[in-house]
């Protein structure tokens, strides 16, 4: 009997505590300066003192050889990582995934465009399909371990930095790298090193993910409660725990539900790339309200409520329409930019749309993602799903997850009904960015990848779902109940399930209200007759 | 005929507390269901649960009281005089000279129509609401016990259906409360506890 009172008392207590915490600005603030978090360590080695690192170095691979003279197993470890292979086989379906194999609706595909794409590969020299994946010297240690912020891979040189001063884009100087300085300045990975690729995915800042962009180099707690300089001040690796160069947390093998709960030595799988690995599966503390929210965690992913919108600092690309690419102005390629300076048209790439503070698309998701690969038939009368999310309301392993839905319009074979790889970059006469000839570019890519191609192409609309996990807002910015529990709320388009406040029972509602209304009409009629008859009686 | 206390202090407390709780549950419940939206949804959901607990505690006392005092017999259904009461509400009530055919006794203070209505409330509507409500709240635990989690849609369906019946009851009950002669006779009786009885 005291349950209700106790619950209410603890609820009020919790509320007061929360209010006082907000009022006094209590937070998990780490000291300013160095990135904090559980994985940060202070090195016991001063790399400036190593004779192996005194140089001079003529190339990246030479630096790697010096690294390997002490870190003998490093390259062997890296060789097993997705960062190196870009190749992943789904263990249940056997489908070959990974950057090397999938087609996306951004730049398209890796094949035939290697020297450009591999400026984000963790190696040197992947310029075509003959790259030696067994080479230890071709592992690029510096791109992840640089702490000087001076090491940058040159955009079009298959993963090499600029060894001599260059220009990129044409007319803009790109200084040569000081390999000795960088080699002596190695250390732990940082937001800068991870971000050099992951913040710029899809060809530019904030383009691809929507929840990863350069604003995370120094975010406020408001933007990212974990990485915030005035928040927990985490680096990427704090959560993306890395053991023997294998980094936890991949979208090709998404963990949609982590029932292990908090990972401590002896418990859990030892990686922190899920919210639950630190927060557990019942993270809300307090009274009845907290308990109710804990009862949501088996069906609702943390980020669904705790990342209220993505692209909160910089606009992200939401549409890429290749079909309009190739227009010329006075015989020259051109770019149109919007008021924020974001390109809305680029001769090389087509039309773009951008959006800020985007409300995610919500879907049931159990971690399985099936990709539409180049050999797979598509239905060109519909929007093609680049990736199809596994899960449903009826699947107990599924939770409601937030996604960025990236829309695209991309080349496909109108006869064979398959997506086409696109040859955009290269010094040959077929690359689209050289001559803006779709016919040549698509035929070149098909031939190079041994794809069946009818020679007839068109453009098909596509959508690519990107799980949203980063840019977790402080708890006071989490969604309110009514944002989902409403007929026109955020989950209005989510198929299946019963959500109180969103769903109705059709005929029962009709019957229920009809019964109540008929009763009301009945009693009102009764009242009217009573009043009339008593009036009449009084008059007579 | 004389007046006597027919509604004890506990009964009156029970009745009016229940009235307030049911109205609160109705407003918050229909907010949670999405039929009305002038309250904050989260607040309504939390309040609904808190009020439900309060009502269940009140009912635990009420059931105990009825069993101990034997007052549960007041709700035993009877057809005796049912026709006369029904006829009164359909015809007689409109004639100032005609009086209610039922004469209250202390051991039978509800007329046959009331008995049926309250019995339906106590045996059908209220249990349907509580049981579905408790299953709703402890769905995961029940699922763990049964091995399969009951469908939320099915639970909510029963709960909402019972809520519509409760709404209908409340409309009819409130109106009937003002059909005495004079019109304030019954509510006054439920406040003071006193009513005319034949014994």
XYZ file of C-alpha atoms in Angstrom:
739
model
C 0.000 0.000 0.000
C 2.903 2.331 0.585
C 4.189 1.620 -2.927
C 2.336 4.458 -4.550
C 3.318 7.003 -1.918
C 6.935 5.888 -1.950
C 7.074 6.052 -5.689
C 5.610 9.488 -5.718
C 7.926 10.637 -2.961
C 10.992 9.320 -4.742
C 9.723 10.837 -7.953
C 9.495 14.254 -6.308
C 12.905 13.717 -4.719
C 14.347 12.830 -8.110
C 12.811 15.906 -9.652
C 14.259 18.162 -6.952
C 17.651 16.532 -7.363
C 17.561 16.999 -11.132
C 16.505 20.610 -10.764
C 19.274 21.292 -8.269
C 21.806 19.631 -10.583
C 20.680 21.800 -13.458
C 20.754 24.872 -11.219
C 24.278 24.237 -9.960
C 25.518 23.153 -13.372
C 26.772 19.771 -12.188
C 28.441 17.924 -15.023
C 31.126 15.372 -15.698
C 33.519 18.072 -16.735
C 37.038 16.833 -17.295
C 39.914 19.226 -17.076
C 40.474 21.497 -20.061
C 43.066 20.681 -22.662
C 43.836 17.028 -23.316
C 41.059 14.758 -24.427
C 39.933 12.716 -21.483
C 38.046 9.499 -21.099
C 38.867 6.027 -19.917
C 41.106 5.042 -22.841
C 43.480 7.993 -22.692
C 46.899 7.070 -21.373
C 50.115 8.926 -20.892
C 52.867 7.420 -23.038
C 56.044 6.020 -21.492
C 57.975 6.586 -24.719
C 59.270 9.897 -26.092
C 59.408 9.224 -29.816
C 61.675 12.207 -30.486
C 64.459 10.246 -28.751
C 64.314 7.171 -31.003
C 67.247 6.933 -33.423
C 64.979 5.080 -35.876
C 62.849 8.208 -36.185
C 65.588 10.757 -36.904
C 65.009 10.426 -40.639
C 65.261 11.538 -43.279
C 62.264 9.745 -44.789
C 61.541 9.866 -48.490
C 58.046 8.368 -48.257
C 55.303 7.152 -45.956
C 56.220 3.469 -46.325
C 59.748 4.341 -45.131
C 58.303 5.758 -41.919
C 56.176 2.636 -41.516
C 59.284 0.460 -41.800
C 60.833 2.479 -38.967
C 57.688 2.021 -36.866
C 57.684 -1.708 -37.538
C 61.269 -2.060 -36.305
C 59.853 -1.706 -32.793
C 56.116 -2.338 -33.245
C 56.778 -5.616 -35.000
C 53.180 -6.881 -35.119
C 51.413 -3.592 -35.907
C 50.955 -4.055 -39.644
C 49.889 -7.664 -39.255
C 47.175 -6.451 -36.889
C 46.110 -3.627 -39.166
C 45.873 -6.065 -42.077
C 42.984 -7.768 -40.281
C 41.057 -4.551 -39.756
C 38.178 -3.194 -41.800
C 40.170 0.035 -41.993
C 42.639 -1.885 -44.155
C 40.558 -4.450 -46.046
C 37.456 -2.372 -46.792
C 36.046 -5.820 -47.230
C 33.521 -7.518 -44.972
C 31.592 -10.720 -45.425
C 28.247 -10.809 -43.666
C 28.486 -13.968 -41.559
C 24.802 -14.875 -41.954
C 24.174 -14.036 -45.606
C 27.695 -14.545 -46.956
C 27.297 -11.334 -48.984
C 30.492 -9.406 -49.653
C 30.168 -5.966 -48.128
C 32.593 -3.282 -47.093
C 33.559 -0.123 -48.953
C 35.320 -2.196 -51.571
C 32.101 -3.936 -52.644
C 29.051 -1.811 -51.971
C 27.520 0.879 -54.139
C 26.340 3.971 -52.283
C 24.364 6.998 -53.330
C 27.139 9.467 -52.643
C 30.219 9.214 -54.868
C 29.093 5.778 -55.997
C 31.691 3.085 -55.748
C 35.359 2.473 -55.142
C 36.186 0.399 -58.231
C 37.957 2.374 -60.981
C 38.161 5.448 -58.732
C 40.776 4.152 -56.314
C 43.391 6.900 -56.247
C 40.750 9.429 -55.176
C 38.801 7.267 -52.714
C 41.845 5.725 -51.078
C 43.018 9.087 -49.812
C 40.953 7.814 -46.890
C 42.491 4.353 -46.829
C 44.737 3.444 -43.919
C 47.511 2.599 -46.374
C 49.690 3.824 -49.205
C 49.310 3.173 -52.896
C 45.899 1.523 -53.398
C 45.603 3.014 -56.867
C 43.893 0.158 -58.683
C 42.646 -3.391 -58.175
C 46.229 -4.681 -58.010
C 47.006 -3.278 -54.582
C 49.137 -5.602 -52.415
C 47.085 -6.133 -49.235
C 49.901 -8.222 -47.745
C 52.414 -5.378 -47.757
C 53.393 -4.356 -44.235
C 55.200 -1.206 -45.361
C 52.061 0.050 -47.099
C 50.200 0.421 -43.815
C 49.925 4.111 -42.947
C 50.652 4.456 -39.219
C 50.747 8.230 -39.307
C 47.244 8.973 -40.541
C 45.852 7.626 -37.262
C 48.741 8.299 -34.868
C 49.808 11.800 -35.860
C 49.509 14.312 -33.033
C 51.102 17.284 -34.818
C 48.000 17.980 -36.951
C 50.309 18.485 -39.946
C 49.898 15.095 -41.621
C 47.326 15.036 -44.402
C 46.962 12.536 -47.200
C 46.914 14.225 -50.594
C 43.354 13.941 -51.999
C 44.227 12.253 -55.294
C 47.348 10.253 -54.544
C 46.063 6.852 -53.385
C 46.730 7.514 -49.733
C 50.139 9.192 -49.923
C 50.716 12.593 -48.346
C 52.352 15.307 -50.436
C 56.121 14.699 -50.331
C 56.784 17.878 -52.312
C 54.706 21.102 -52.294
C 51.616 20.661 -54.483
C 48.355 22.408 -55.255
C 44.849 21.251 -54.411
C 42.493 22.320 -55.716
C 44.427 23.897 -58.573
C 45.860 27.208 -57.463
C 45.644 26.485 -53.729
C 48.977 25.472 -52.192
C 49.206 22.133 -50.384
C 52.439 22.046 -48.383
C 54.795 19.063 -48.308
C 54.657 16.982 -45.142
C 57.561 16.991 -42.670
C 57.747 13.221 -42.174
C 60.405 13.418 -39.442
C 58.354 15.802 -37.354
C 55.229 13.674 -37.784
C 57.057 10.406 -37.121
C 58.510 11.769 -33.901
C 55.157 13.204 -32.889
C 53.164 9.992 -32.944
C 50.746 9.157 -30.159
C 47.224 8.042 -29.506
C 44.498 8.566 -32.044
C 42.376 11.665 -31.626
C 39.260 13.332 -32.927
C 41.499 15.017 -35.480
C 42.974 11.808 -36.852
C 39.715 9.827 -36.916
C 37.851 12.892 -38.105
C 40.229 13.474 -41.015
C 38.241 10.776 -42.807
C 35.115 10.125 -40.797
C 34.038 13.764 -40.442
C 34.515 14.302 -44.170
C 32.861 11.147 -45.511
C 30.998 11.448 -48.799
C 33.374 14.057 -50.153
C 33.231 16.883 -47.631
C 32.496 18.117 -44.165
C 29.207 16.781 -42.709
C 28.180 15.330 -46.078
C 27.637 11.702 -45.266
C 26.539 10.856 -41.734
C 24.718 13.840 -40.323
C 25.949 12.935 -36.838
C 29.669 13.148 -37.656
C 31.338 16.333 -38.839
C 34.213 18.661 -37.963
C 32.139 20.361 -35.280
C 32.999 17.289 -33.170
C 36.651 18.378 -33.044
C 35.684 20.808 -30.286
C 31.985 20.417 -29.607
C 29.982 21.940 -26.793
C 28.310 19.639 -24.282
C 25.034 20.672 -25.889
C 26.072 19.222 -29.240
C 27.679 16.066 -27.890
C 27.457 15.290 -24.222
C 30.261 12.720 -24.479
C 32.751 14.578 -26.670
C 31.906 18.067 -25.416
C 34.917 20.049 -24.242
C 32.733 21.133 -21.322
C 31.172 17.687 -21.145
C 32.823 14.283 -20.761
C 35.505 15.310 -23.317
C 35.790 11.844 -24.867
C 37.820 11.049 -27.927
C 36.453 8.694 -30.584
C 38.435 5.743 -29.200
C 36.944 6.170 -25.730
C 33.883 4.355 -27.030
C 35.305 2.800 -30.208
C 37.583 0.611 -28.142
C 40.403 -0.772 -30.208
C 42.256 -3.942 -29.421
C 45.108 -5.106 -31.646
C 44.069 -2.421 -34.159
C 40.553 -3.822 -34.499
C 38.096 -1.047 -33.766
C 34.671 -1.741 -32.312
C 31.549 -0.364 -33.926
C 30.962 -0.933 -37.611
C 27.898 -0.170 -39.628
C 28.382 -3.356 -41.610
C 27.957 -5.342 -38.372
C 25.707 -3.118 -36.331
C 24.878 -4.050 -32.781
C 21.319 -2.776 -32.483
C 20.777 -4.134 -28.990
C 23.450 -4.791 -26.386
C 21.866 -6.934 -23.706
C 25.257 -7.557 -22.028
C 24.847 -4.306 -20.215
C 27.800 -2.596 -18.615
C 31.147 -3.999 -19.734
C 33.677 -4.413 -16.965
C 36.568 -6.878 -16.849
C 35.016 -10.321 -16.641
C 31.686 -9.199 -18.001
C 30.520 -8.240 -21.462
C 32.407 -8.351 -24.735
C 34.901 -5.708 -23.660
C 33.986 -3.059 -26.179
C 32.316 0.221 -25.461
C 30.847 0.964 -28.874
C 27.295 0.660 -27.583
C 25.567 3.026 -25.155
C 24.693 0.042 -22.956
C 28.325 -0.945 -22.468
C 28.677 2.043 -20.129
C 25.091 2.937 -19.237
C 23.623 -0.540 -18.869
C 20.190 -1.598 -20.021
C 18.273 0.218 -17.258
C 20.100 3.539 -17.278
C 17.387 5.845 -15.935
C 17.664 6.421 -12.206
C 14.878 7.733 -10.040
C 11.202 7.218 -9.456
C 8.245 6.020 -11.492
C 9.114 8.094 -14.548
C 12.638 6.641 -14.684
C 11.305 3.134 -14.225
C 8.859 3.694 -17.070
C 11.701 4.846 -19.310
C 13.775 1.797 -18.344
C 10.871 -0.260 -19.614
C 11.343 1.369 -23.015
C 14.942 0.281 -23.507
C 14.082 -3.171 -24.870
C 12.126 -1.616 -27.738
C 13.623 1.834 -28.206
C 17.293 2.495 -28.944
C 18.984 5.068 -26.700
C 19.748 7.404 -29.585
C 16.088 7.535 -30.611
C 15.316 9.788 -27.646
C 18.781 11.121 -26.902
C 19.722 12.376 -30.368
C 16.679 14.581 -30.921
C 17.982 15.940 -34.236
C 21.121 15.374 -36.256
C 23.184 17.904 -38.233
C 22.791 20.310 -35.326
C 26.031 22.185 -36.025
C 26.515 21.915 -39.788
C 24.085 21.129 -42.583
C 24.344 17.590 -43.934
C 23.704 16.477 -47.491
C 20.255 14.888 -47.791
C 19.961 14.480 -51.553
C 22.465 13.762 -54.277
C 21.019 13.723 -57.779
C 23.613 12.494 -60.282
C 21.198 12.726 -63.205
C 21.785 16.451 -63.667
C 25.576 16.237 -63.560
C 27.564 17.310 -66.589
C 25.857 20.616 -67.467
C 28.259 23.225 -68.751
C 28.172 27.012 -68.650
C 30.022 28.642 -71.546
C 31.560 25.252 -72.124
C 32.869 25.094 -68.567
C 31.874 23.161 -65.447
C 30.337 25.311 -62.727
C 29.123 25.262 -59.146
C 26.041 26.920 -57.611
C 26.067 27.512 -53.868
C 23.275 28.354 -51.453
C 23.255 31.137 -48.855
C 25.313 29.014 -46.443
C 27.960 28.366 -49.072
C 26.895 24.751 -49.612
C 26.880 23.611 -53.235
C 23.407 22.968 -54.624
C 24.717 22.188 -58.090
C 28.087 20.984 -59.257
C 28.765 19.971 -62.871
C 30.923 17.124 -61.575
C 28.294 15.719 -59.232
C 24.796 16.997 -60.001
C 22.200 18.504 -57.690
C 22.392 18.523 -53.905
C 20.067 19.283 -51.055
C 21.230 20.045 -47.530
C 19.439 20.150 -44.198
C 20.157 21.214 -40.627
C 18.573 20.070 -37.365
C 17.070 17.096 -39.128
C 14.458 14.950 -37.390
C 15.630 11.381 -38.012
C 13.679 8.717 -39.870
C 12.646 6.001 -37.418
C 12.625 2.299 -38.248
C 12.523 -1.025 -36.424
C 16.037 -2.400 -36.588
C 17.702 -5.581 -35.323
C 21.201 -4.900 -36.628
C 20.910 -6.762 -39.921
C 21.543 -4.557 -42.932
C 21.205 -6.038 -46.419
C 22.895 -4.055 -49.173
C 21.790 -3.808 -52.766
C 24.941 -4.842 -54.586
C 25.874 -4.502 -58.235
C 24.733 -8.024 -59.141
C 21.298 -7.616 -57.594
C 18.067 -6.952 -59.533
C 16.265 -3.764 -58.535
C 12.683 -2.615 -59.035
C 13.145 0.622 -60.934
C 9.484 1.602 -60.497
C 10.216 2.227 -56.820
C 12.812 4.069 -54.797
C 15.705 1.613 -54.525
C 16.887 0.873 -51.004
C 20.679 0.944 -51.019
C 20.463 -0.854 -47.712
C 17.474 -2.700 -46.298
C 17.118 -2.706 -42.539
C 16.292 -5.964 -40.805
C 13.723 -6.066 -38.052
C 10.094 -5.384 -37.304
C 7.771 -4.607 -34.442
C 7.095 -8.323 -34.019
C 10.785 -9.204 -33.734
C 11.788 -9.017 -30.053
C 15.402 -8.342 -31.067
C 14.391 -5.169 -32.897
C 14.326 -1.709 -31.460
C 13.163 1.598 -32.845
C 16.268 3.285 -34.254
C 16.915 6.723 -35.738
C 18.382 7.005 -39.227
C 19.503 9.605 -41.662
C 17.664 8.774 -44.876
C 20.013 9.860 -47.658
C 18.106 10.236 -50.910
C 19.813 9.878 -54.232
C 19.334 9.523 -57.950
C 21.997 7.388 -59.504
C 22.884 5.508 -62.679
C 21.445 2.032 -63.316
C 21.168 -0.410 -66.177
C 17.651 0.066 -67.580
C 17.711 -3.339 -69.313
C 19.288 -5.569 -66.664
C 17.798 -3.594 -63.778
C 20.989 -3.345 -61.784
C 22.765 -0.444 -60.131
C 25.823 0.677 -62.035
C 29.277 1.489 -60.783
C 30.448 4.856 -61.945
C 33.925 5.739 -63.167
C 34.357 9.342 -62.113
C 38.057 9.763 -61.431
C 41.156 8.933 -63.436
C 43.550 10.230 -65.997
C 41.991 8.149 -68.815
C 39.537 9.465 -71.430
C 36.476 7.792 -69.862
C 36.362 9.269 -66.361
C 33.180 11.294 -65.910
C 35.003 14.133 -64.194
C 37.243 14.436 -67.217
C 34.745 14.509 -70.068
C 31.242 14.413 -68.527
C 30.221 11.520 -70.766
C 27.998 9.088 -68.867
C 28.056 6.469 -71.601
C 31.828 6.189 -71.540
C 32.153 6.395 -67.752
C 29.551 3.704 -67.019
C 30.832 1.353 -69.718
C 34.382 1.734 -68.401
C 33.344 0.895 -64.826
C 31.232 -2.078 -65.933
C 34.069 -3.484 -68.000
C 36.642 -2.982 -65.257
C 34.461 -4.773 -62.685
C 33.287 -7.548 -65.066
C 29.700 -6.424 -64.556
C 26.942 -7.422 -66.986
C 25.935 -4.181 -68.703
C 23.409 -3.697 -71.516
C 24.859 -0.336 -72.478
C 21.552 1.351 -71.730
C 21.473 3.483 -68.613
C 19.082 5.719 -66.732
C 18.837 7.226 -63.281
C 16.867 5.699 -60.454
C 15.892 7.209 -57.124
C 17.498 5.594 -54.105
C 17.593 5.851 -50.341
C 20.384 4.905 -47.966
C 19.758 4.594 -44.232
C 22.538 5.692 -41.872
C 22.119 4.759 -38.202
C 22.331 7.816 -35.959
C 24.394 7.255 -32.823
C 26.618 10.297 -32.342
C 25.850 13.845 -31.202
C 24.028 12.596 -28.112
C 22.423 15.626 -26.494
C 22.414 16.260 -22.736
C 19.552 14.457 -21.027
C 17.516 17.615 -20.557
C 17.362 17.874 -24.359
C 16.080 14.321 -24.839
C 12.720 13.855 -26.510
C 9.546 14.384 -24.488
C 7.017 11.538 -24.407
C 4.517 13.316 -26.628
C 6.995 13.643 -29.489
C 6.383 9.960 -30.194
C 3.153 9.301 -28.305
C 0.945 11.280 -30.676
C -1.005 10.538 -33.830
C 1.117 12.974 -35.839
C 4.289 12.477 -33.801
C 7.729 11.347 -34.884
C 6.675 7.711 -35.135
C 3.612 8.317 -37.296
C 5.216 6.504 -40.237
C 6.800 3.696 -38.228
C 5.201 0.464 -39.391
C 3.697 -1.968 -36.881
C 3.527 -2.140 -33.123
C 1.082 -0.446 -30.792
C 2.143 2.934 -29.480
C -0.189 4.569 -26.932
C -1.241 7.993 -28.140
C -0.375 7.174 -31.753
C -2.666 4.274 -32.518
C -6.451 4.007 -32.550
C -8.802 1.039 -32.642
C -11.012 2.063 -35.564
C -14.480 0.698 -34.953
C -14.035 0.514 -31.173
C -13.437 4.272 -31.007
C -16.503 4.831 -33.147
C -18.622 2.511 -31.054
C -17.299 3.916 -27.781
C -17.932 7.536 -28.628
C -21.305 6.638 -30.180
C -22.350 4.883 -26.970
C -21.275 7.821 -24.822
C -22.893 10.336 -27.176
C -26.151 8.355 -27.363
C -26.256 8.189 -23.568
C -25.660 11.906 -23.323
C -28.332 12.627 -25.946
C -30.717 10.285 -24.126
C -30.304 11.969 -20.762
C -30.548 15.446 -22.297
C -33.774 14.475 -24.029
C -35.055 13.059 -20.750
C -34.123 16.311 -19.022
C -35.907 18.377 -21.683
C -39.123 16.407 -21.329
C -38.859 16.726 -17.537
C -38.453 20.486 -17.749
C -41.304 20.928 -20.245
C -43.694 18.747 -18.278
C -42.902 20.386 -14.946
C -43.357 23.820 -16.557
C -46.682 22.766 -17.948
C -47.753 21.406 -14.558
C -46.789 24.669 -12.851
C -48.809 26.716 -15.370
C -51.855 24.598 -15.029
C -41.373 7.122 7.048
C -38.358 8.676 8.712
C -34.846 9.752 7.753
C -31.826 7.806 8.785
C -28.130 7.610 7.933
C -28.024 5.143 5.016
C -24.598 6.103 3.665
C -21.980 5.674 6.361
C -19.063 8.027 6.666
C -16.783 5.476 4.935
C -19.192 4.979 2.050
C -19.428 8.693 1.462
C -15.636 9.055 1.573
C -15.323 6.119 -0.779
C -17.915 7.492 -3.210
C -16.568 11.017 -3.530
C -12.906 10.030 -3.571
C -13.701 7.497 -6.234
C -15.619 10.122 -8.203
C -12.614 12.440 -8.252
C -10.199 9.614 -9.104
C -12.387 8.279 -11.922
C -12.721 11.730 -13.473
C -8.944 12.212 -13.202
C -8.305 8.799 -14.682
C -10.711 9.543 -17.503
C -9.070 12.822 -18.453
C -5.504 11.484 -18.171
C -6.402 8.157 -19.751
C -8.026 9.672 -22.806
C -4.968 11.941 -23.068
C -2.670 8.901 -23.085
C -4.908 7.303 -25.700
C -4.636 10.460 -27.793
C -8.350 11.342 -27.833
C -7.743 14.668 -26.080
C -4.553 16.672 -25.956
C -4.792 19.656 -23.632
C -2.600 17.974 -20.994
C 1.099 17.167 -21.311
C 1.274 13.529 -22.406
C 4.082 12.460 -20.077
C 2.482 14.143 -17.073
C -0.849 12.549 -17.969
C 0.738 9.082 -18.234
C 2.492 9.385 -14.860
C -0.605 10.840 -13.196
C -2.785 8.108 -14.673
C -0.599 5.449 -13.069
C -0.520 7.259 -9.710
C -4.326 7.743 -9.690
C -4.830 4.122 -10.677
C -2.827 2.992 -7.665
C -4.821 5.323 -5.427
C -8.094 3.921 -6.771
C -6.949 0.332 -6.345
C -5.932 1.001 -2.737
C -9.306 2.636 -2.122
C -11.034 -0.357 -3.628
C -9.048 -2.745 -1.475
C -10.472 -0.951 1.554
C -13.948 -0.852 0.030
C -13.996 -4.564 -0.729
C -12.787 -5.301 2.794
C -15.471 -3.027 4.250
C -18.261 -4.591 2.179
C -17.215 -8.094 3.158
C -16.887 -7.357 6.887
C -20.114 -5.365 7.180
C -22.088 -7.642 4.883
C -23.100 -4.551 2.909
C -22.231 -6.397 -0.327
C -25.805 -7.734 -0.140
C -26.994 -4.254 -1.172
C -25.831 -5.135 -4.712
C -27.478 -8.550 -4.975
C -29.587 -8.385 -8.151
C -33.363 -8.680 -8.039
C -36.119 -8.379 -10.613
C -38.694 -7.602 -7.964
C -40.035 -4.118 -8.655
C -37.620 -3.636 -11.603
C -40.488 -3.083 -14.026
C -42.116 -0.461 -11.826
C -38.852 1.493 -11.483
C -38.174 1.356 -15.208
C -41.730 2.507 -15.927
C -41.258 5.378 -13.492
C -38.130 6.678 -15.269
C -39.821 6.343 -18.660
C -43.245 7.821 -17.838
C -44.020 8.600 -14.212
C -41.117 10.926 -13.645
C -42.671 13.459 -16.019
C -45.823 13.691 -13.898
C -45.313 15.876 -10.824
C -47.800 13.920 -8.760
C -46.162 10.553 -9.310
C -43.548 9.506 -6.765
C -40.665 7.073 -7.112
C -42.164 3.601 -6.635
C -39.192 2.310 -4.648
C -39.141 2.686 -0.868
C -35.639 2.584 0.584
C -34.884 0.284 3.478
C -31.653 0.342 5.393
C -30.773 -3.169 4.201
C -31.939 -2.415 0.653
C -31.111 1.198 -0.077
C -30.657 0.779 -3.837
C -33.591 0.312 -6.165
C -33.519 -2.754 -8.480
C -32.299 -0.706 -11.448
C -29.489 0.807 -9.388
C -28.489 -2.623 -8.144
C -28.110 -3.894 -11.700
C -26.167 -0.815 -12.814
C -23.774 -0.932 -9.856
C -23.345 -4.679 -10.146
C -22.401 -4.277 -13.806
C -19.945 -1.561 -12.806
C -18.422 -3.649 -10.025
C -18.283 -7.001 -11.766
C -17.616 -6.078 -15.392
C -16.369 -2.550 -16.039
C -14.098 -2.057 -13.031
C -12.396 -5.486 -13.131
C -11.857 -5.157 -16.893
C -10.156 -1.816 -16.333
C -7.986 -2.929 -13.425
C -6.927 -6.263 -14.772
C -6.050 -4.826 -18.173
C -4.356 -1.881 -16.440
C -2.258 -4.118 -14.201
C -1.303 -6.350 -17.129
C -0.377 -3.158 -19.010
C 1.900 -2.038 -16.153
C 3.478 -5.446 -15.496
C 3.513 -6.700 -19.062
C 7.211 -7.563 -19.042
C 6.995 -9.464 -15.748
C 3.871 -11.336 -16.878
C 5.602 -12.054 -20.165
C 8.558 -13.485 -18.268
C 6.216 -15.692 -16.256
C 4.136 -16.865 -19.215
C 7.077 -17.141 -21.586
C 5.361 -14.871 -24.090
C 4.727 -11.165 -23.729
C 1.034 -10.327 -24.115
C 0.223 -8.050 -27.054
C 0.144 -4.423 -25.983
C -2.511 -3.705 -28.588
C -4.813 -6.391 -27.143
C -4.317 -5.149 -23.577
C -4.912 -1.564 -24.624
C -8.014 -2.611 -26.568
C -9.652 -4.096 -23.475
C -8.602 -1.111 -21.377
C -9.961 1.420 -23.863
C -13.200 -0.529 -24.382
C -13.760 -0.628 -20.606
C -12.961 3.076 -20.413
C -15.742 3.845 -22.903
C -18.169 1.809 -20.779
C -17.014 3.721 -17.703
C -17.561 7.026 -19.508
C -21.063 5.926 -20.423
C -21.733 4.893 -16.834
C -20.507 8.243 -15.514
C -22.767 10.207 -17.892
C -25.836 8.188 -16.941
C -24.979 8.116 -13.239
C -24.440 11.866 -12.987
C -27.745 12.515 -14.726
C -29.640 10.016 -12.591
C -28.219 11.687 -9.486
C -30.269 14.749 -10.349
C -33.583 13.008 -11.029
C -34.747 13.159 -7.397
C -37.631 15.307 -6.321
C -36.405 17.939 -5.543
C -33.476 17.593 -7.967
C -30.835 18.031 -5.243
C -32.285 15.249 -3.121
C -29.865 12.427 -4.078
C -26.565 14.379 -4.105
C -27.516 15.921 -0.754
C -28.148 12.456 0.582
C -24.711 11.335 -0.634
C -23.166 14.266 1.252
C -25.111 14.081 4.529
C -25.628 10.340 4.373
C -29.268 10.759 5.350
C -32.231 9.546 3.312
C -35.878 8.680 3.872
C -36.343 5.042 4.743
C -39.366 2.926 5.508
C -37.816 1.074 8.401
